[in-house]
Amino acid sequence: SSDYRNAVVLPRYVRVNTLKTTVKKVIEHFQLEGYVLEESIKVLSDISTRTIRKDFHLPDLLILPPKTDLHDHPLYLSGEIILQDKASCFPAYICSPQIDSHVIDACAAPGNKTSHLSAIMKNTGKIWAFDLDKKRLKLLEKLTQKAGCKNIEAVHGSFLDVDPLDERYSKVEYILLDPSCSGSGIVNRLDKLVDAFEQETDQSDTSQNSQDLRLKNLSEFQEKIILHAFKFPSAKRIVYSTCSIHPQENEQVIQRVLKQTETFLLANRNDVVPTWDRRGISSEFNDEETAVKLIRTLPEDFMNGFFVACFIRVSENETRKK
Ligand code: SAM
């Protein structure tokens, strides 16, 4: 477990907000502050002080040393950079909505993935950002405004109550699903990790049962959210993510929904960040092909634990290849 603890000192990831600036300009800004630009590397090891590098897998993402505090940095205050862990940059990048498209961000607040979608769309088209929590949705409005997003409509309410056949959403092709989860992958603060360790070692039978029940309830909700997204008539690319490391909220949810759809299947590995090596847990499936289409991240990859799956619609003139 000492490796796990060491890995918790995560680098400072910086997502460049391409609605306001460019990767080149941000790098130049940090170089003027004495940061040295290093080559991107696939597997991070020790990151020396005052270095900056582009991420190997995701565009518009920069890596600075752990503990770099940028909360007072001018580029952060102006909304030109967004402080966002690498793992949480996978979903919008994988969704990759086209210019002028219509998009739903179903569980959107506080909106880091919404502003990422908006940047990928270059502020064109339209994003409906739903959230059940009014306060968090207010924060989304504030943060996406700071980021210069102009194509977002924040809507208070449950995504499960949204009518998929409503004319307004008839052209929605992309849906991002980032529902509430156990958060068991989030370990970017040492104190939190120590808590998690203590809880695990102290766990009595009762707390094990309540943990199981909690995961069961969450996974039922997550399943419902995905099945609801499948009902949108023009949806062609649906990305599901959690910051959980539990198979119950990840592979097992995917397995259940796949059994209930004829119209959606998982996108192939080559369409889902093929250069990323850590894929789904294969022992959760009966075949060899499914798990490689899924993405997992762990703290030992120098980021939070995350899970991402990408569904695509089986096109009508294409025979369904399993
Ligand atoms: N996508 C967000 C981001 O990147 O900033 C984080 C989303 S957080 C993991 C999950 C969110 O789902 C919470 O804000 C919660 O209020 C919201 N939520 C829970 N149930 C919901 C529902 N039925 N409909 C819409 N939002 C819901």
PDB file of C-alpha atoms in Angstrom, residues 100-320:
ATOM      1  CA  ASP A 100     -22.889  23.055 -34.265  1.00  0.00           C
ATOM      2  CA  SER A 101     -24.170  19.849 -32.680  1.00  0.00           C
ATOM      3  CA  HIS A 102     -26.745  19.485 -29.910  1.00  0.00           C
ATOM      4  CA  VAL A 103     -25.528  17.971 -26.652  1.00  0.00           C
ATOM      5  CA  ILE A 104     -26.938  16.978 -23.262  1.00  0.00           C
ATOM      6  CA  ASP A 105     -24.785  16.981 -20.147  1.00  0.00           C
ATOM      7  CA  ALA A 106     -27.151  15.026 -17.915  1.00  0.00           C
ATOM      8  CA  CYS A 107     -25.499  15.407 -14.492  1.00  0.00           C
ATOM      9  CA  ALA A 108     -23.532  18.511 -15.176  1.00  0.00           C
ATOM     10  CA  ALA A 109     -22.750  20.510 -12.041  1.00  0.00           C
ATOM     11  CA  PRO A 110     -20.317  22.050 -11.160  1.00  0.00           C
ATOM     12  CA  GLY A 111     -19.631  22.001 -14.883  1.00  0.00           C
ATOM     13  CA  ASN A 112     -16.000  21.166 -15.528  1.00  0.00           C
ATOM     14  CA  LYS A 113     -16.998  18.669 -18.191  1.00  0.00           C
ATOM     15  CA  THR A 114     -19.642  21.060 -19.561  1.00  0.00           C
ATOM     16  CA  SER A 115     -17.062  23.775 -20.209  1.00  0.00           C
ATOM     17  CA  HIS A 116     -14.774  21.161 -21.733  1.00  0.00           C
ATOM     18  CA  LEU A 117     -17.571  20.103 -24.130  1.00  0.00           C
ATOM     19  CA  SER A 118     -18.217  23.756 -24.927  1.00  0.00           C
ATOM     20  CA  ALA A 119     -14.542  24.291 -25.776  1.00  0.00           C
ATOM     21  CA  ILE A 120     -14.458  21.200 -28.009  1.00  0.00           C
ATOM     22  CA  MET A 121     -17.513  22.598 -29.846  1.00  0.00           C
ATOM     23  CA  LYS A 122     -15.782  26.003 -30.100  1.00  0.00           C
ATOM     24  CA  ASN A 123     -18.820  27.643 -28.485  1.00  0.00           C
ATOM     25  CA  THR A 124     -21.162  26.576 -31.299  1.00  0.00           C
ATOM     26  CA  GLY A 125     -24.298  24.430 -31.219  1.00  0.00           C
ATOM     27  CA  LYS A 126     -26.073  23.922 -27.918  1.00  0.00           C
ATOM     28  CA  ILE A 127     -25.500  22.150 -24.624  1.00  0.00           C
ATOM     29  CA  TRP A 128     -28.326  21.481 -22.170  1.00  0.00           C
ATOM     30  CA  ALA A 129     -26.747  21.080 -18.738  1.00  0.00           C
ATOM     31  CA  PHE A 130     -29.071  19.375 -16.259  1.00  0.00           C
ATOM     32  CA  ASP A 131     -28.571  19.002 -12.542  1.00  0.00           C
ATOM     33  CA  LEU A 132     -30.810  18.085  -9.653  1.00  0.00           C
ATOM     34  CA  ASP A 133     -28.966  20.309  -7.198  1.00  0.00           C
ATOM     35  CA  LYS A 134     -29.867  23.973  -7.502  1.00  0.00           C
ATOM     36  CA  LYS A 135     -26.834  25.308  -5.630  1.00  0.00           C
ATOM     37  CA  ARG A 136     -24.429  23.253  -7.688  1.00  0.00           C
ATOM     38  CA  LEU A 137     -26.173  24.375 -10.863  1.00  0.00           C
ATOM     39  CA  LYS A 138     -25.650  28.018  -9.817  1.00  0.00           C
ATOM     40  CA  LEU A 139     -21.963  27.227  -9.496  1.00  0.00           C
ATOM     41  CA  LEU A 140     -22.039  25.697 -12.983  1.00  0.00           C
ATOM     42  CA  GLU A 141     -23.528  28.931 -14.336  1.00  0.00           C
ATOM     43  CA  LYS A 142     -20.810  30.950 -12.638  1.00  0.00           C
ATOM     44  CA  LEU A 143     -17.926  28.706 -13.719  1.00  0.00           C
ATOM     45  CA  THR A 144     -19.026  28.272 -17.323  1.00  0.00           C
ATOM     46  CA  GLN A 145     -19.546  32.022 -17.591  1.00  0.00           C
ATOM     47  CA  LYS A 146     -16.029  32.586 -16.268  1.00  0.00           C
ATOM     48  CA  ALA A 147     -14.803  30.141 -18.913  1.00  0.00           C
ATOM     49  CA  GLY A 148     -16.492  32.206 -21.636  1.00  0.00           C
ATOM     50  CA  CYS A 149     -19.018  29.518 -22.644  1.00  0.00           C
ATOM     51  CA  LYS A 150     -21.976  30.868 -24.612  1.00  0.00           C
ATOM     52  CA  ASN A 151     -23.654  27.688 -25.831  1.00  0.00           C
ATOM     53  CA  ILE A 152     -24.880  26.302 -22.491  1.00  0.00           C
ATOM     54  CA  GLU A 153     -28.394  26.329 -21.059  1.00  0.00           C
ATOM     55  CA  ALA A 154     -28.441  25.266 -17.411  1.00  0.00           C
ATOM     56  CA  VAL A 155     -31.627  23.431 -16.496  1.00  0.00           C
ATOM     57  CA  HIS A 156     -32.613  22.599 -12.920  1.00  0.00           C
ATOM     58  CA  GLY A 157     -34.210  19.170 -12.574  1.00  0.00           C
ATOM     59  CA  SER A 158     -33.720  15.458 -12.859  1.00  0.00           C
ATOM     60  CA  PHE A 159     -32.462  14.157 -16.177  1.00  0.00           C
ATOM     61  CA  LEU A 160     -34.746  11.174 -15.582  1.00  0.00           C
ATOM     62  CA  ASP A 161     -37.751  13.537 -15.869  1.00  0.00           C
ATOM     63  CA  VAL A 162     -36.639  14.948 -19.222  1.00  0.00           C
ATOM     64  CA  ASP A 163     -38.881  13.727 -22.047  1.00  0.00           C
ATOM     65  CA  PRO A 164     -36.609  12.182 -24.707  1.00  0.00           C
ATOM     66  CA  LEU A 165     -39.303  12.834 -27.331  1.00  0.00           C
ATOM     67  CA  ASP A 166     -39.544  16.560 -26.548  1.00  0.00           C
ATOM     68  CA  GLU A 167     -39.056  18.445 -29.844  1.00  0.00           C
ATOM     69  CA  ARG A 168     -36.321  20.569 -28.206  1.00  0.00           C
ATOM     70  CA  TYR A 169     -34.031  17.568 -27.914  1.00  0.00           C
ATOM     71  CA  SER A 170     -34.837  16.012 -31.268  1.00  0.00           C
ATOM     72  CA  LYS A 171     -31.369  16.809 -32.632  1.00  0.00           C
ATOM     73  CA  VAL A 172     -29.362  15.802 -29.578  1.00  0.00           C
ATOM     74  CA  GLU A 173     -26.629  13.513 -30.876  1.00  0.00           C
ATOM     75  CA  TYR A 174     -24.210  13.511 -27.940  1.00  0.00           C
ATOM     76  CA  ILE A 175     -24.983  12.777 -24.302  1.00  0.00           C
ATOM     77  CA  LEU A 176     -22.564  12.929 -21.398  1.00  0.00           C
ATOM     78  CA  LEU A 177     -23.539  10.944 -18.300  1.00  0.00           C
ATOM     79  CA  ASP A 178     -21.484  11.640 -15.185  1.00  0.00           C
ATOM     80  CA  PRO A 179     -23.934  10.585 -12.462  1.00  0.00           C
ATOM     81  CA  SER A 180     -23.480  10.576  -8.717  1.00  0.00           C
ATOM     82  CA  CYS A 181     -21.261   7.708  -7.621  1.00  0.00           C
ATOM     83  CA  SER A 182     -19.451   6.483  -4.521  1.00  0.00           C
ATOM     84  CA  GLY A 183     -16.440   8.665  -5.347  1.00  0.00           C
ATOM     85  CA  SER A 184     -14.170   5.821  -4.298  1.00  0.00           C
ATOM     86  CA  GLY A 185     -11.599   6.760  -6.946  1.00  0.00           C
ATOM     87  CA  ILE A 186     -10.996  10.239  -5.598  1.00  0.00           C
ATOM     88  CA  VAL A 187      -7.827  10.184  -3.572  1.00  0.00           C
ATOM     89  CA  ASN A 188      -6.100  13.423  -4.407  1.00  0.00           C
ATOM     90  CA  ARG A 189      -5.862  14.547  -0.840  1.00  0.00           C
ATOM     91  CA  LEU A 190      -3.723  12.603   1.559  1.00  0.00           C
ATOM     92  CA  ASP A 191      -6.120  13.011   4.481  1.00  0.00           C
ATOM     93  CA  LYS A 192      -8.979  11.547   2.462  1.00  0.00           C
ATOM     94  CA  LEU A 193      -6.896   8.537   1.544  1.00  0.00           C
ATOM     95  CA  VAL A 194      -5.925   7.898   5.152  1.00  0.00           C
ATOM     96  CA  ASP A 195      -9.635   8.006   6.005  1.00  0.00           C
ATOM     97  CA  ALA A 196     -10.405   5.504   3.293  1.00  0.00           C
ATOM     98  CA  PHE A 197      -7.655   3.206   4.568  1.00  0.00           C
ATOM     99  CA  GLU A 198      -8.930   3.367   8.117  1.00  0.00           C
ATOM    100  CA  GLN A 199     -12.486   2.722   7.063  1.00  0.00           C
ATOM    101  CA  GLU A 200     -11.456  -0.307   5.089  1.00  0.00           C
ATOM    102  CA  THR A 201      -9.441  -1.876   7.883  1.00  0.00           C
ATOM    103  CA  ASP A 202     -12.089  -1.170  10.544  1.00  0.00           C
ATOM    104  CA  GLN A 203     -14.977  -2.393   8.545  1.00  0.00           C
ATOM    105  CA  SER A 204     -17.336  -4.543  10.552  1.00  0.00           C
ATOM    106  CA  ASP A 205     -19.970  -6.777   8.929  1.00  0.00           C
ATOM    107  CA  THR A 206     -22.619  -4.123   9.334  1.00  0.00           C
ATOM    108  CA  SER A 207     -20.674  -1.428   7.542  1.00  0.00           C
ATOM    109  CA  GLN A 208     -19.828  -3.921   4.795  1.00  0.00           C
ATOM    110  CA  ASN A 209     -23.544  -4.515   4.347  1.00  0.00           C
ATOM    111  CA  SER A 210     -24.350  -0.822   4.275  1.00  0.00           C
ATOM    112  CA  GLN A 211     -21.555  -0.276   1.766  1.00  0.00           C
ATOM    113  CA  ASP A 212     -22.990  -3.042  -0.438  1.00  0.00           C
ATOM    114  CA  LEU A 213     -26.454  -1.529  -0.187  1.00  0.00           C
ATOM    115  CA  ARG A 214     -25.115   1.908  -1.064  1.00  0.00           C
ATOM    116  CA  LEU A 215     -23.336   0.556  -4.130  1.00  0.00           C
ATOM    117  CA  LYS A 216     -26.442  -1.357  -5.151  1.00  0.00           C
ATOM    118  CA  ASN A 217     -28.602   1.781  -4.940  1.00  0.00           C
ATOM    119  CA  LEU A 218     -26.061   3.893  -6.809  1.00  0.00           C
ATOM    120  CA  SER A 219     -25.662   1.307  -9.553  1.00  0.00           C
ATOM    121  CA  GLU A 220     -29.417   1.042 -10.044  1.00  0.00           C
ATOM    122  CA  PHE A 221     -29.579   4.809 -10.473  1.00  0.00           C
ATOM    123  CA  GLN A 222     -26.609   4.741 -12.875  1.00  0.00           C
ATOM    124  CA  GLU A 223     -28.272   2.008 -14.927  1.00  0.00           C
ATOM    125  CA  LYS A 224     -31.496   4.060 -15.154  1.00  0.00           C
ATOM    126  CA  ILE A 225     -29.586   7.140 -16.303  1.00  0.00           C
ATOM    127  CA  ILE A 226     -27.948   5.218 -19.175  1.00  0.00           C
ATOM    128  CA  LEU A 227     -31.176   3.509 -20.240  1.00  0.00           C
ATOM    129  CA  HIS A 228     -32.911   6.907 -20.248  1.00  0.00           C
ATOM    130  CA  ALA A 229     -30.190   8.356 -22.496  1.00  0.00           C
ATOM    131  CA  PHE A 230     -30.701   5.456 -24.928  1.00  0.00           C
ATOM    132  CA  LYS A 231     -34.261   6.783 -25.533  1.00  0.00           C
ATOM    133  CA  PHE A 232     -33.176  10.021 -27.223  1.00  0.00           C
ATOM    134  CA  PRO A 233     -34.033   9.480 -30.879  1.00  0.00           C
ATOM    135  CA  SER A 234     -30.958  11.164 -32.443  1.00  0.00           C
ATOM    136  CA  ALA A 235     -28.402  10.147 -29.814  1.00  0.00           C
ATOM    137  CA  LYS A 236     -25.436   8.547 -31.514  1.00  0.00           C
ATOM    138  CA  ARG A 237     -22.640   8.849 -28.950  1.00  0.00           C
ATOM    139  CA  ILE A 238     -23.228   8.480 -25.221  1.00  0.00           C
ATOM    140  CA  VAL A 239     -20.379   8.663 -22.733  1.00  0.00           C
ATOM    141  CA  TYR A 240     -20.783   7.285 -19.209  1.00  0.00           C
ATOM    142  CA  SER A 241     -18.265   8.014 -16.466  1.00  0.00           C
ATOM    143  CA  THR A 242     -17.768   7.591 -12.729  1.00  0.00           C
ATOM    144  CA  CYS A 243     -15.040   8.498 -10.269  1.00  0.00           C
ATOM    145  CA  SER A 244     -15.516   5.102  -8.658  1.00  0.00           C
ATOM    146  CA  ILE A 245     -13.159   2.144  -8.687  1.00  0.00           C
ATOM    147  CA  HIS A 246     -15.915  -0.373  -7.852  1.00  0.00           C
ATOM    148  CA  PRO A 247     -16.891  -2.810 -10.659  1.00  0.00           C
ATOM    149  CA  GLN A 248     -20.491  -2.606  -9.312  1.00  0.00           C
ATOM    150  CA  GLU A 249     -20.745   0.994 -10.573  1.00  0.00           C
ATOM    151  CA  ASN A 250     -18.672   0.409 -13.692  1.00  0.00           C
ATOM    152  CA  GLU A 251     -18.287  -2.843 -15.651  1.00  0.00           C
ATOM    153  CA  GLN A 252     -21.364  -4.409 -14.032  1.00  0.00           C
ATOM    154  CA  VAL A 253     -23.572  -1.454 -14.961  1.00  0.00           C
ATOM    155  CA  ILE A 254     -22.290  -1.603 -18.542  1.00  0.00           C
ATOM    156  CA  GLN A 255     -22.977  -5.326 -18.743  1.00  0.00           C
ATOM    157  CA  ARG A 256     -26.565  -4.876 -17.539  1.00  0.00           C
ATOM    158  CA  VAL A 257     -27.446  -2.049 -19.933  1.00  0.00           C
ATOM    159  CA  LEU A 258     -25.909  -3.799 -22.939  1.00  0.00           C
ATOM    160  CA  LYS A 259     -28.294  -6.685 -22.309  1.00  0.00           C
ATOM    161  CA  GLN A 260     -31.214  -4.245 -22.513  1.00  0.00           C
ATOM    162  CA  THR A 261     -30.426  -2.489 -25.797  1.00  0.00           C
ATOM    163  CA  GLU A 262     -30.535  -3.441 -29.453  1.00  0.00           C
ATOM    164  CA  THR A 263     -29.567   0.029 -30.643  1.00  0.00           C
ATOM    165  CA  PHE A 264     -26.372   0.824 -28.750  1.00  0.00           C
ATOM    166  CA  LEU A 265     -23.063  -0.937 -28.430  1.00  0.00           C
ATOM    167  CA  LEU A 266     -19.678   0.000 -27.048  1.00  0.00           C
ATOM    168  CA  ALA A 267     -17.390   1.981 -29.330  1.00  0.00           C
ATOM    169  CA  ASN A 268     -14.269   0.099 -30.348  1.00  0.00           C
ATOM    170  CA  ARG A 269     -11.003   0.618 -28.557  1.00  0.00           C
ATOM    171  CA  ASN A 270      -9.515   2.563 -31.493  1.00  0.00           C
ATOM    172  CA  ASP A 271     -12.273   5.175 -30.995  1.00  0.00           C
ATOM    173  CA  VAL A 272     -11.696   5.504 -27.230  1.00  0.00           C
ATOM    174  CA  VAL A 273      -8.169   6.848 -26.571  1.00  0.00           C
ATOM    175  CA  PRO A 274      -6.364   3.749 -27.922  1.00  0.00           C
ATOM    176  CA  THR A 275      -3.011   4.928 -26.542  1.00  0.00           C
ATOM    177  CA  TRP A 276      -4.355   4.621 -22.988  1.00  0.00           C
ATOM    178  CA  ASP A 277      -3.343   1.196 -21.697  1.00  0.00           C
ATOM    179  CA  ARG A 278      -5.446   0.633 -18.580  1.00  0.00           C
ATOM    180  CA  ARG A 279      -8.755  -0.763 -19.811  1.00  0.00           C
ATOM    181  CA  GLY A 280     -11.822  -2.296 -18.109  1.00  0.00           C
ATOM    182  CA  ILE A 281     -11.581  -5.288 -15.809  1.00  0.00           C
ATOM    183  CA  SER A 282     -11.794  -8.286 -18.154  1.00  0.00           C
ATOM    184  CA  SER A 283     -12.801 -10.831 -15.500  1.00  0.00           C
ATOM    185  CA  GLU A 284     -16.142  -8.985 -15.217  1.00  0.00           C
ATOM    186  CA  PHE A 285     -17.101 -10.143 -18.733  1.00  0.00           C
ATOM    187  CA  ASN A 286     -17.502 -13.520 -20.410  1.00  0.00           C
ATOM    188  CA  ASP A 287     -15.611 -12.458 -23.513  1.00  0.00           C
ATOM    189  CA  GLU A 288     -12.212 -10.969 -24.303  1.00  0.00           C
ATOM    190  CA  GLU A 289     -13.382  -8.006 -26.381  1.00  0.00           C
ATOM    191  CA  THR A 290     -15.625  -5.975 -24.096  1.00  0.00           C
ATOM    192  CA  ALA A 291     -13.233  -4.821 -21.381  1.00  0.00           C
ATOM    193  CA  VAL A 292     -10.682  -3.356 -23.836  1.00  0.00           C
ATOM    194  CA  LYS A 293     -13.341  -0.922 -25.066  1.00  0.00           C
ATOM    195  CA  LEU A 294     -13.585   0.584 -21.571  1.00  0.00           C
ATOM    196  CA  ILE A 295     -11.232   2.981 -19.820  1.00  0.00           C
ATOM    197  CA  ARG A 296     -10.063   2.849 -16.253  1.00  0.00           C
ATOM    198  CA  THR A 297      -7.618   5.054 -14.405  1.00  0.00           C
ATOM    199  CA  LEU A 298      -6.058   4.590 -10.963  1.00  0.00           C
ATOM    200  CA  PRO A 299      -4.025   6.761  -8.592  1.00  0.00           C
ATOM    201  CA  GLU A 300      -0.947   4.781  -9.616  1.00  0.00           C
ATOM    202  CA  ASP A 301      -1.423   6.367 -13.056  1.00  0.00           C
ATOM    203  CA  PHE A 302      -0.882   9.725 -11.276  1.00  0.00           C
ATOM    204  CA  MET A 303      -4.520  10.758 -11.311  1.00  0.00           C
ATOM    205  CA  ASN A 304      -7.829   9.938  -9.639  1.00  0.00           C
ATOM    206  CA  GLY A 305      -9.515   6.594 -10.148  1.00  0.00           C
ATOM    207  CA  PHE A 306     -12.045   6.892 -12.957  1.00  0.00           C
ATOM    208  CA  PHE A 307     -14.088   4.805 -15.351  1.00  0.00           C
ATOM    209  CA  VAL A 308     -15.327   5.739 -18.840  1.00  0.00           C
ATOM    210  CA  ALA A 309     -17.513   3.877 -21.345  1.00  0.00           C
ATOM    211  CA  CYS A 310     -18.610   5.135 -24.754  1.00  0.00           C
ATOM    212  CA  PHE A 311     -21.779   3.847 -26.421  1.00  0.00           C
ATOM    213  CA  ILE A 312     -22.496   4.398 -30.096  1.00  0.00           C
ATOM    214  CA  ARG A 313     -25.699   3.819 -32.009  1.00  0.00           C
ATOM    215  CA  VAL A 314     -25.687   0.855 -34.346  1.00  0.00           C
ATOM    216  CA  SER A 315     -26.166   2.562 -37.673  1.00  0.00           C
ATOM    217  CA  GLU A 316     -29.113   1.377 -39.716  1.00  0.00           C
ATOM    218  CA  ASN A 317     -27.156   0.341 -42.785  1.00  0.00           C
ATOM    219  CA  GLU A 318     -24.561  -1.508 -40.795  1.00  0.00           C
ATOM    220  CA  THR A 319     -24.961  -5.023 -39.546  1.00  0.00           C
ATOM    221  CA  ARG A 320     -24.514  -5.283 -35.846  1.00  0.00           C
TER     222      ARG A 320
END
